[in-house]
mmCIF file of C-alpha atoms and ligand atoms in Angstrom:
data_model
loop_
_atom_site.group_PDB
_atom_site.id
_atom_site.type_symbol
_atom_site.label_atom_id
_atom_site.label_comp_id
_atom_site.label_asym_id
_atom_site.label_seq_id
_atom_site.Cartn_x
_atom_site.Cartn_y
_atom_site.Cartn_z
ATOM 1 C CA MET R 6 -3.631 36.701 -15.927
ATOM 2 C CA PRO R 7 -1.091 37.356 -18.736
ATOM 3 C CA ARG R 8 -1.733 40.393 -20.888
ATOM 4 C CA SER R 9 -2.307 39.836 -24.614
ATOM 5 C CA PRO R 10 -0.046 41.817 -26.992
ATOM 6 C CA LEU R 11 -1.501 44.677 -29.019
ATOM 7 C CA LEU R 12 -2.199 44.098 -32.726
ATOM 8 C CA LEU R 13 -0.391 47.372 -33.549
ATOM 9 C CA THR R 14 2.413 49.305 -31.853
ATOM 10 C CA THR R 15 1.584 52.603 -33.597
ATOM 11 C CA LEU R 16 -1.829 53.995 -34.449
ATOM 12 C CA ASP R 17 -2.102 56.086 -37.614
ATOM 13 C CA CYS R 18 -4.443 58.911 -36.623
ATOM 14 C CA GLY R 19 -5.127 60.547 -39.980
ATOM 15 C CA GLY R 20 -1.412 60.885 -40.755
ATOM 16 C CA LYS R 21 -0.307 61.712 -37.198
ATOM 17 C CA ALA R 22 1.246 58.867 -35.235
ATOM 18 C CA LEU R 23 0.296 57.721 -31.755
ATOM 19 C CA SER R 24 2.775 55.266 -30.252
ATOM 20 C CA LEU R 25 1.241 52.418 -28.285
ATOM 21 C CA THR R 26 4.484 50.925 -27.002
ATOM 22 C CA ARG R 27 4.011 52.650 -23.649
ATOM 23 C CA PRO R 28 1.086 54.319 -21.868
ATOM 24 C CA GLN R 29 -0.043 57.613 -23.370
ATOM 25 C CA ILE R 30 -1.784 60.661 -21.956
ATOM 26 C CA MET R 31 -4.861 62.038 -23.747
ATOM 27 C CA GLY R 32 -5.592 65.610 -22.624
ATOM 28 C CA ILE R 33 -9.265 66.584 -22.328
ATOM 29 C CA LEU R 34 -10.332 69.809 -24.029
ATOM 30 C CA ASN R 35 -14.002 70.543 -23.399
ATOM 31 C CA VAL R 36 -15.406 73.233 -25.652
ATOM 32 C CA THR R 37 -18.725 73.604 -23.887
ATOM 33 C CA PRO R 38 -19.863 76.945 -22.474
ATOM 34 C CA ASP R 39 -20.011 75.462 -18.935
ATOM 35 C CA SER R 40 -16.324 74.521 -19.158
ATOM 36 C CA PHE R 41 -15.105 78.109 -19.285
ATOM 37 C CA SER R 42 -13.536 79.680 -16.236
ATOM 38 C CA GLU R 43 -14.696 83.149 -17.238
ATOM 39 C CA PRO R 44 -18.499 82.908 -17.116
ATOM 40 C CA GLY R 45 -20.412 85.115 -19.496
ATOM 41 C CA ARG R 46 -17.689 85.344 -22.125
ATOM 42 C CA TRP R 47 -19.524 83.017 -24.467
ATOM 43 C CA SER R 48 -23.015 81.566 -24.097
ATOM 44 C CA GLY R 49 -22.443 78.891 -26.740
ATOM 45 C CA GLU R 50 -25.452 79.977 -28.784
ATOM 46 C CA GLU R 51 -23.774 82.541 -31.014
ATOM 47 C CA GLU R 52 -20.631 82.040 -33.115
ATOM 48 C CA MET R 53 -17.543 81.321 -31.036
ATOM 49 C CA PRO R 54 -15.581 84.566 -30.556
ATOM 50 C CA SER R 55 -12.054 84.314 -31.949
ATOM 51 C CA ALA R 56 -10.570 85.076 -28.502
ATOM 52 C CA VAL R 57 -12.409 82.077 -27.018
ATOM 53 C CA CYS R 58 -11.149 79.852 -29.833
ATOM 54 C CA ALA R 59 -7.588 81.123 -29.393
ATOM 55 C CA ALA R 60 -7.781 80.464 -25.632
ATOM 56 C CA ARG R 61 -8.906 76.863 -26.208
ATOM 57 C CA VAL R 62 -6.139 76.277 -28.757
ATOM 58 C CA SER R 63 -3.625 77.691 -26.326
ATOM 59 C CA ASP R 64 -4.939 75.374 -23.556
ATOM 60 C CA ALA R 65 -4.471 72.408 -25.896
ATOM 61 C CA LEU R 66 -0.935 73.455 -26.846
ATOM 62 C CA GLU R 67 -0.129 73.779 -23.154
ATOM 63 C CA MET R 68 -1.295 70.199 -22.640
ATOM 64 C CA VAL R 69 0.926 69.061 -25.510
ATOM 65 C CA ALA R 70 3.891 70.926 -24.011
ATOM 66 C CA ALA R 71 3.168 69.192 -20.697
ATOM 67 C CA GLY R 72 3.358 65.772 -22.363
ATOM 68 C CA ALA R 73 -0.084 64.919 -23.723
ATOM 69 C CA THR R 74 0.380 62.905 -26.917
ATOM 70 C CA ILE R 75 -3.233 63.249 -28.054
ATOM 71 C CA ILE R 76 -5.916 65.869 -27.375
ATOM 72 C CA ASP R 77 -9.598 64.908 -27.101
ATOM 73 C CA ILE R 78 -11.913 67.740 -28.131
ATOM 74 C CA GLY R 79 -15.602 67.622 -27.238
ATOM 75 C CA GLY R 80 -18.461 70.081 -27.744
ATOM 76 C CA GLU R 81 -21.248 68.177 -25.984
ATOM 77 C CA SER R 82 -21.208 67.246 -22.319
ATOM 78 C CA THR R 83 -21.762 63.540 -21.604
ATOM 79 C CA ARG R 84 -21.818 63.958 -17.838
ATOM 80 C CA PRO R 85 -24.623 62.167 -15.974
ATOM 81 C CA GLY R 86 -27.787 64.248 -16.300
ATOM 82 C CA SER R 87 -26.464 66.316 -19.208
ATOM 83 C CA THR R 88 -28.765 67.357 -22.050
ATOM 84 C CA PRO R 89 -27.828 66.811 -25.710
ATOM 85 C CA VAL R 90 -26.954 69.685 -28.057
ATOM 86 C CA GLY R 91 -27.875 69.996 -31.743
ATOM 87 C CA VAL R 92 -25.508 69.241 -34.616
ATOM 88 C CA ASP R 93 -25.027 72.894 -35.613
ATOM 89 C CA GLU R 94 -24.184 73.973 -32.109
ATOM 90 C CA GLU R 95 -21.709 71.130 -31.641
ATOM 91 C CA LEU R 96 -20.067 71.903 -34.986
ATOM 92 C CA ALA R 97 -19.805 75.602 -34.106
ATOM 93 C CA ARG R 98 -18.030 74.711 -30.875
ATOM 94 C CA VAL R 99 -15.463 72.186 -32.045
ATOM 95 C CA ILE R 100 -14.601 72.845 -35.694
ATOM 96 C CA PRO R 101 -12.848 76.232 -35.292
ATOM 97 C CA VAL R 102 -10.700 74.819 -32.481
ATOM 98 C CA ILE R 103 -9.782 71.634 -34.388
ATOM 99 C CA THR R 104 -8.967 73.611 -37.533
ATOM 100 C CA GLN R 105 -6.547 75.913 -35.728
ATOM 101 C CA LEU R 106 -5.036 73.303 -33.440
ATOM 102 C CA ALA R 107 -4.394 70.816 -36.254
ATOM 103 C CA GLN R 108 -2.132 73.368 -37.950
ATOM 104 C CA ARG R 109 -0.133 73.971 -34.788
ATOM 105 C CA THR R 110 0.682 70.511 -33.462
ATOM 106 C CA HIS R 111 2.010 67.254 -34.844
ATOM 107 C CA ARG R 112 0.089 65.409 -32.114
ATOM 108 C CA PRO R 113 -3.150 63.672 -33.090
ATOM 109 C CA ILE R 114 -6.503 65.260 -32.276
ATOM 110 C CA SER R 115 -9.436 63.137 -31.184
ATOM 111 C CA ILE R 116 -13.029 64.220 -31.678
ATOM 112 C CA ASP R 117 -15.360 63.288 -28.825
ATOM 113 C CA THR R 118 -18.705 62.912 -30.578
ATOM 114 C CA SER R 119 -21.473 60.458 -31.440
ATOM 115 C CA LYS R 120 -22.868 62.410 -34.389
ATOM 116 C CA PRO R 121 -21.882 61.349 -37.916
ATOM 117 C CA GLU R 122 -22.015 64.964 -39.184
ATOM 118 C CA VAL R 123 -19.570 66.065 -36.495
ATOM 119 C CA MET R 124 -17.284 63.069 -37.156
ATOM 120 C CA ARG R 125 -17.076 63.985 -40.841
ATOM 121 C CA ALA R 126 -16.493 67.709 -40.330
ATOM 122 C CA ALA R 127 -13.969 67.105 -37.538
ATOM 123 C CA VAL R 128 -11.891 64.686 -39.602
ATOM 124 C CA ALA R 129 -12.015 67.103 -42.556
ATOM 125 C CA ALA R 130 -10.756 69.835 -40.184
ATOM 126 C CA GLY R 131 -7.838 67.707 -38.953
ATOM 127 C CA ALA R 132 -9.050 65.273 -36.289
ATOM 128 C CA GLY R 133 -7.474 61.825 -36.562
ATOM 129 C CA LEU R 134 -9.424 59.701 -34.083
ATOM 130 C CA ILE R 135 -13.094 59.377 -33.144
ATOM 131 C CA ASN R 136 -13.947 58.955 -29.473
ATOM 132 C CA ASP R 137 -17.561 57.815 -29.335
ATOM 133 C CA VAL R 138 -19.219 57.178 -25.971
ATOM 134 C CA TRP R 139 -22.073 55.540 -27.949
ATOM 135 C CA ALA R 140 -19.630 53.136 -29.662
ATOM 136 C CA LEU R 141 -21.031 54.010 -33.123
ATOM 137 C CA ARG R 142 -24.593 52.968 -32.174
ATOM 138 C CA ARG R 143 -26.167 56.279 -33.254
ATOM 139 C CA PRO R 144 -27.804 56.277 -36.734
ATOM 140 C CA GLY R 145 -25.225 56.803 -39.484
ATOM 141 C CA ALA R 146 -22.219 56.795 -37.126
ATOM 142 C CA LEU R 147 -20.910 53.341 -38.040
ATOM 143 C CA GLU R 148 -21.060 54.002 -41.785
ATOM 144 C CA SER R 149 -19.402 57.406 -41.419
ATOM 145 C CA ALA R 150 -16.604 56.087 -39.207
ATOM 146 C CA ALA R 151 -15.955 53.182 -41.575
ATOM 147 C CA GLU R 152 -15.614 55.605 -44.507
ATOM 148 C CA LEU R 153 -13.468 58.145 -42.687
ATOM 149 C CA GLY R 154 -10.584 55.721 -42.217
ATOM 150 C CA VAL R 155 -9.427 56.967 -38.786
ATOM 151 C CA PRO R 156 -9.247 54.926 -35.552
ATOM 152 C CA VAL R 157 -12.311 54.811 -33.328
ATOM 153 C CA CYS R 158 -12.635 54.377 -29.576
ATOM 154 C CA LEU R 159 -15.690 52.242 -28.756
ATOM 155 C CA MET R 160 -16.864 53.053 -25.239
ATOM 156 C CA HIS R 161 -19.331 50.984 -23.233
ATOM 157 C CA MET R 162 -22.310 52.836 -21.801
ATOM 158 C CA GLN R 163 -25.485 51.422 -20.257
ATOM 159 C CA GLY R 164 -28.427 53.728 -21.008
ATOM 160 C CA GLU R 165 -27.862 57.317 -22.104
ATOM 161 C CA PRO R 166 -26.173 60.271 -20.368
ATOM 162 C CA GLY R 167 -29.410 61.923 -19.171
ATOM 163 C CA THR R 168 -30.528 58.934 -17.086
ATOM 164 C CA MET R 169 -27.679 56.390 -17.044
ATOM 165 C CA GLN R 170 -26.910 56.761 -13.331
ATOM 166 C CA HIS R 171 -30.502 56.248 -12.155
ATOM 167 C CA THR R 172 -30.434 52.462 -11.692
ATOM 168 C CA PRO R 173 -27.459 50.777 -13.364
ATOM 169 C CA ARG R 174 -27.910 47.006 -13.206
ATOM 170 C CA TYR R 175 -25.808 44.066 -14.432
ATOM 171 C CA ARG R 176 -25.791 40.311 -13.931
ATOM 172 C CA ASP R 177 -21.988 40.368 -14.310
ATOM 173 C CA VAL R 178 -20.608 43.752 -15.324
ATOM 174 C CA VAL R 179 -17.230 42.452 -16.543
ATOM 175 C CA ALA R 180 -18.758 39.689 -18.672
ATOM 176 C CA GLU R 181 -21.405 42.049 -20.074
ATOM 177 C CA VAL R 182 -18.868 44.700 -21.054
ATOM 178 C CA ALA R 183 -16.684 42.003 -22.674
ATOM 179 C CA ASP R 184 -19.737 40.731 -24.631
ATOM 180 C CA PHE R 185 -20.552 44.279 -25.682
ATOM 181 C CA PHE R 186 -16.998 44.742 -27.031
ATOM 182 C CA ALA R 187 -17.122 41.425 -28.896
ATOM 183 C CA HIS R 188 -20.436 42.386 -30.567
ATOM 184 C CA ARG R 189 -19.368 45.921 -31.427
ATOM 185 C CA ILE R 190 -16.046 44.720 -32.903
ATOM 186 C CA ALA R 191 -17.902 42.169 -35.049
ATOM 187 C CA THR R 192 -20.413 44.829 -36.174
ATOM 188 C CA CYS R 193 -17.609 47.240 -37.070
ATOM 189 C CA GLU R 194 -15.736 44.591 -39.043
ATOM 190 C CA ALA R 195 -18.908 43.653 -40.924
ATOM 191 C CA ALA R 196 -19.360 47.350 -41.829
ATOM 192 C CA GLY R 197 -15.823 47.615 -43.211
ATOM 193 C CA LEU R 198 -14.149 49.141 -40.164
ATOM 194 C CA PRO R 199 -11.203 46.832 -39.497
ATOM 195 C CA ARG R 200 -10.352 45.634 -36.019
ATOM 196 C CA GLN R 201 -6.908 47.288 -36.191
ATOM 197 C CA ARG R 202 -8.602 50.686 -36.172
ATOM 198 C CA LEU R 203 -10.452 50.099 -32.907
ATOM 199 C CA LEU R 204 -9.764 51.027 -29.298
ATOM 200 C CA LEU R 205 -11.879 49.875 -26.363
ATOM 201 C CA ASP R 206 -13.047 51.710 -23.259
ATOM 202 C CA PRO R 207 -15.168 50.205 -20.442
ATOM 203 C CA GLY R 208 -16.729 53.614 -19.812
ATOM 204 C CA PHE R 209 -16.152 54.253 -16.112
ATOM 205 C CA GLY R 210 -19.176 56.052 -14.664
ATOM 206 C CA PHE R 211 -21.349 55.542 -17.736
ATOM 207 C CA GLY R 212 -24.301 53.591 -16.308
ATOM 208 C CA LYS R 213 -22.236 52.054 -13.488
ATOM 209 C CA THR R 214 -22.280 52.139 -9.714
ATOM 210 C CA LEU R 215 -19.087 52.489 -7.683
ATOM 211 C CA GLU R 216 -19.017 48.692 -7.253
ATOM 212 C CA HIS R 217 -19.359 48.165 -11.027
ATOM 213 C CA ASN R 218 -16.510 50.619 -11.672
ATOM 214 C CA LEU R 219 -14.251 48.884 -9.152
ATOM 215 C CA GLN R 220 -14.966 45.464 -10.643
ATOM 216 C CA LEU R 221 -14.122 46.767 -14.109
ATOM 217 C CA LEU R 222 -10.881 48.334 -12.906
ATOM 218 C CA HIS R 223 -9.804 45.141 -11.107
ATOM 219 C CA ASN R 224 -10.540 43.054 -14.183
ATOM 220 C CA LEU R 225 -9.347 45.434 -16.894
ATOM 221 C CA GLU R 226 -6.648 42.950 -17.944
ATOM 222 C CA LEU R 227 -9.355 40.663 -19.274
ATOM 223 C CA PHE R 228 -10.201 43.176 -22.006
ATOM 224 C CA THR R 229 -6.611 43.110 -23.316
ATOM 225 C CA HIS R 230 -7.520 39.759 -24.882
ATOM 226 C CA PHE R 231 -9.054 41.588 -27.817
ATOM 227 C CA GLY R 232 -5.513 42.748 -28.726
ATOM 228 C CA LEU R 233 -6.730 46.364 -28.907
ATOM 229 C CA PRO R 234 -5.563 49.428 -26.970
ATOM 230 C CA LEU R 235 -7.583 50.135 -23.836
ATOM 231 C CA LEU R 236 -8.477 53.769 -23.246
ATOM 232 C CA VAL R 237 -9.717 54.715 -19.786
ATOM 233 C CA GLY R 238 -11.241 57.862 -18.348
ATOM 234 C CA LEU R 239 -11.143 58.056 -14.570
ATOM 235 C CA SER R 240 -10.057 61.664 -14.170
ATOM 236 C CA ARG R 241 -12.129 63.588 -11.591
ATOM 237 C CA LYS R 242 -14.999 61.090 -11.932
ATOM 238 C CA SER R 243 -17.600 60.645 -9.224
ATOM 239 C CA MET R 244 -16.161 57.240 -8.273
ATOM 240 C CA ILE R 245 -13.016 59.079 -7.123
ATOM 241 C CA GLY R 246 -15.152 61.540 -5.167
ATOM 242 C CA ALA R 247 -17.152 58.686 -3.607
ATOM 243 C CA LEU R 248 -13.991 56.871 -2.493
ATOM 244 C CA LEU R 249 -12.736 60.122 -0.956
ATOM 245 C CA ASN R 250 -15.835 60.632 1.188
ATOM 246 C CA GLY R 251 -17.551 62.970 -1.241
ATOM 247 C CA ALA R 252 -14.530 65.035 -2.318
ATOM 248 C CA ALA R 253 -15.501 67.864 -4.683
ATOM 249 C CA VAL R 254 -14.346 67.727 -8.317
ATOM 250 C CA GLU R 255 -11.412 70.071 -7.683
ATOM 251 C CA GLN R 256 -10.188 67.804 -4.866
ATOM 252 C CA ARG R 257 -9.909 64.638 -6.910
ATOM 253 C CA LEU R 258 -6.457 65.029 -8.485
ATOM 254 C CA TYR R 259 -4.449 62.609 -6.318
ATOM 255 C CA GLY R 260 -7.231 60.043 -6.326
ATOM 256 C CA SER R 261 -7.500 60.330 -10.113
ATOM 257 C CA ILE R 262 -3.777 59.727 -10.497
ATOM 258 C CA ALA R 263 -3.832 56.681 -8.222
ATOM 259 C CA ALA R 264 -6.723 55.218 -10.226
ATOM 260 C CA ALA R 265 -4.998 55.990 -13.538
ATOM 261 C CA LEU R 266 -1.798 54.220 -12.500
ATOM 262 C CA SER R 267 -3.804 51.232 -11.312
ATOM 263 C CA ALA R 268 -5.464 51.158 -14.748
ATOM 264 C CA VAL R 269 -2.041 51.119 -16.432
ATOM 265 C CA GLN R 270 -0.964 48.287 -14.163
ATOM 266 C CA HIS R 271 -4.046 46.376 -15.319
ATOM 267 C CA GLY R 272 -3.436 46.966 -19.022
ATOM 268 C CA ALA R 273 -4.616 50.473 -19.996
ATOM 269 C CA THR R 274 -2.683 52.093 -22.862
ATOM 270 C CA ILE R 275 -4.296 55.544 -23.025
ATOM 271 C CA LEU R 276 -5.326 57.656 -20.038
ATOM 272 C CA ARG R 277 -7.907 60.370 -20.712
ATOM 273 C CA VAL R 278 -7.128 63.115 -18.187
ATOM 274 C CA HIS R 279 -7.856 66.732 -17.255
ATOM 275 C CA ASP R 280 -4.616 67.315 -15.345
ATOM 276 C CA VAL R 281 -1.932 66.563 -17.885
ATOM 277 C CA ARG R 282 1.298 67.567 -16.163
ATOM 278 C CA PRO R 283 0.669 65.728 -12.876
ATOM 279 C CA SER R 284 -0.491 62.663 -14.820
ATOM 280 C CA VAL R 285 2.578 62.681 -17.061
ATOM 281 C CA GLU R 286 4.884 63.018 -14.065
ATOM 282 C CA ALA R 287 3.175 60.196 -12.177
ATOM 283 C CA LEU R 288 3.306 57.983 -15.261
ATOM 284 C CA THR R 289 6.976 58.790 -15.842
ATOM 285 C CA ILE R 290 7.864 57.662 -12.329
ATOM 286 C CA TYR R 291 5.626 54.587 -12.567
ATOM 287 C CA CYS R 292 7.235 53.535 -15.861
ATOM 288 C CA ALA R 293 10.764 54.208 -14.577
ATOM 289 C CA LEU R 294 10.087 52.026 -11.548
ATOM 290 C CA LYS R 295 8.953 49.282 -13.931
ATOM 291 C CA GLY R 296 12.263 49.666 -15.818
ATOM 292 C CA ASP R 297 10.841 51.677 -18.732
ATOM 293 C CA LEU R 298 12.327 55.181 -18.946
ATOM 294 C CA ARG R 299 9.791 57.323 -20.802
ATOM 295 C CA ARG R 300 12.057 60.126 -22.022
HETATM 296 C C1 9MG F 11 -16.184 61.886 -23.416
HETATM 297 N N1 9MG F 11 -15.849 61.058 -22.272
HETATM 298 C C2 9MG F 11 -16.129 61.334 -20.973
HETATM 299 N N2 9MG F 11 -15.689 60.338 -20.198
HETATM 300 C C3 9MG F 11 -15.107 59.440 -21.015
HETATM 301 C C4 9MG F 11 -14.474 58.208 -20.814
HETATM 302 O O1 9MG F 11 -14.379 57.669 -19.619
HETATM 303 N N3 9MG F 11 -13.998 57.547 -21.871
HETATM 304 C C5 9MG F 11 -14.110 58.073 -23.131
HETATM 305 N N4 9MG F 11 -13.609 57.360 -24.155
HETATM 306 N N5 9MG F 11 -14.717 59.239 -23.381
HETATM 307 C C6 9MG F 11 -15.200 59.896 -22.334
#
């Protein structure tokens, strides 16, 4: 199936540019207490210590140096079974990091949130893209995103993070995700959020079985027909572990890279990854073999 061209070749992320002419790497920066390698340094309930903030900023700058062209910062886990956090706690986690990072890199910062209050504060602090796993379906999110004027990634999710993996069911997962995108795009446009500011993500692992995920990956090309960049997150996900006979999270790097390159082959423009350097290197070789020298 031929791939449809993108509506835009560069995304303006609040004044910082993200090129879409070739696949891009989005580095994941989780600012949740459970994401810290030194347990006990910060419980997440009190104000973030400045050393913790500085360490997160330094991790992000390392990802940029390794070739990430956008950093996705999140303060609430959306893993299956995770419990939501309150607005104040999420703000306390992400805003200090965004504020400091925005002053130290010309690369765009994405805020991974579904809360309108966090979207607003994050963009005011320097974020230039909203990554919403709820696709702006939370109260007030659509209106806030429309006003903020930055691009938004609309991700498909069946159910909600706490229970989404209990019994995911579809008549036709590819058709249903395509319908979801069509409806969300129309809703965004009606609310004053133009199509050109949207990115789409099928939401691997968000209310999907392994079979659903594989069908979506095989048919990713179909979603290019919206003319919008496709963002995919496959890094370290349970589908990789399942295909590797139950490999633990820390043993999913090579599988994640194989899946990411397959996604690019099927039309993905942005890869959301934990392991930036290996992903950049794999992508560089993949693109060179396709006749597109990245650097
Ligand atoms: C926050 N988050 C976790 N997984 C994700 C994925 O696959 N896509 C996007 N857009 N965000 C994700």
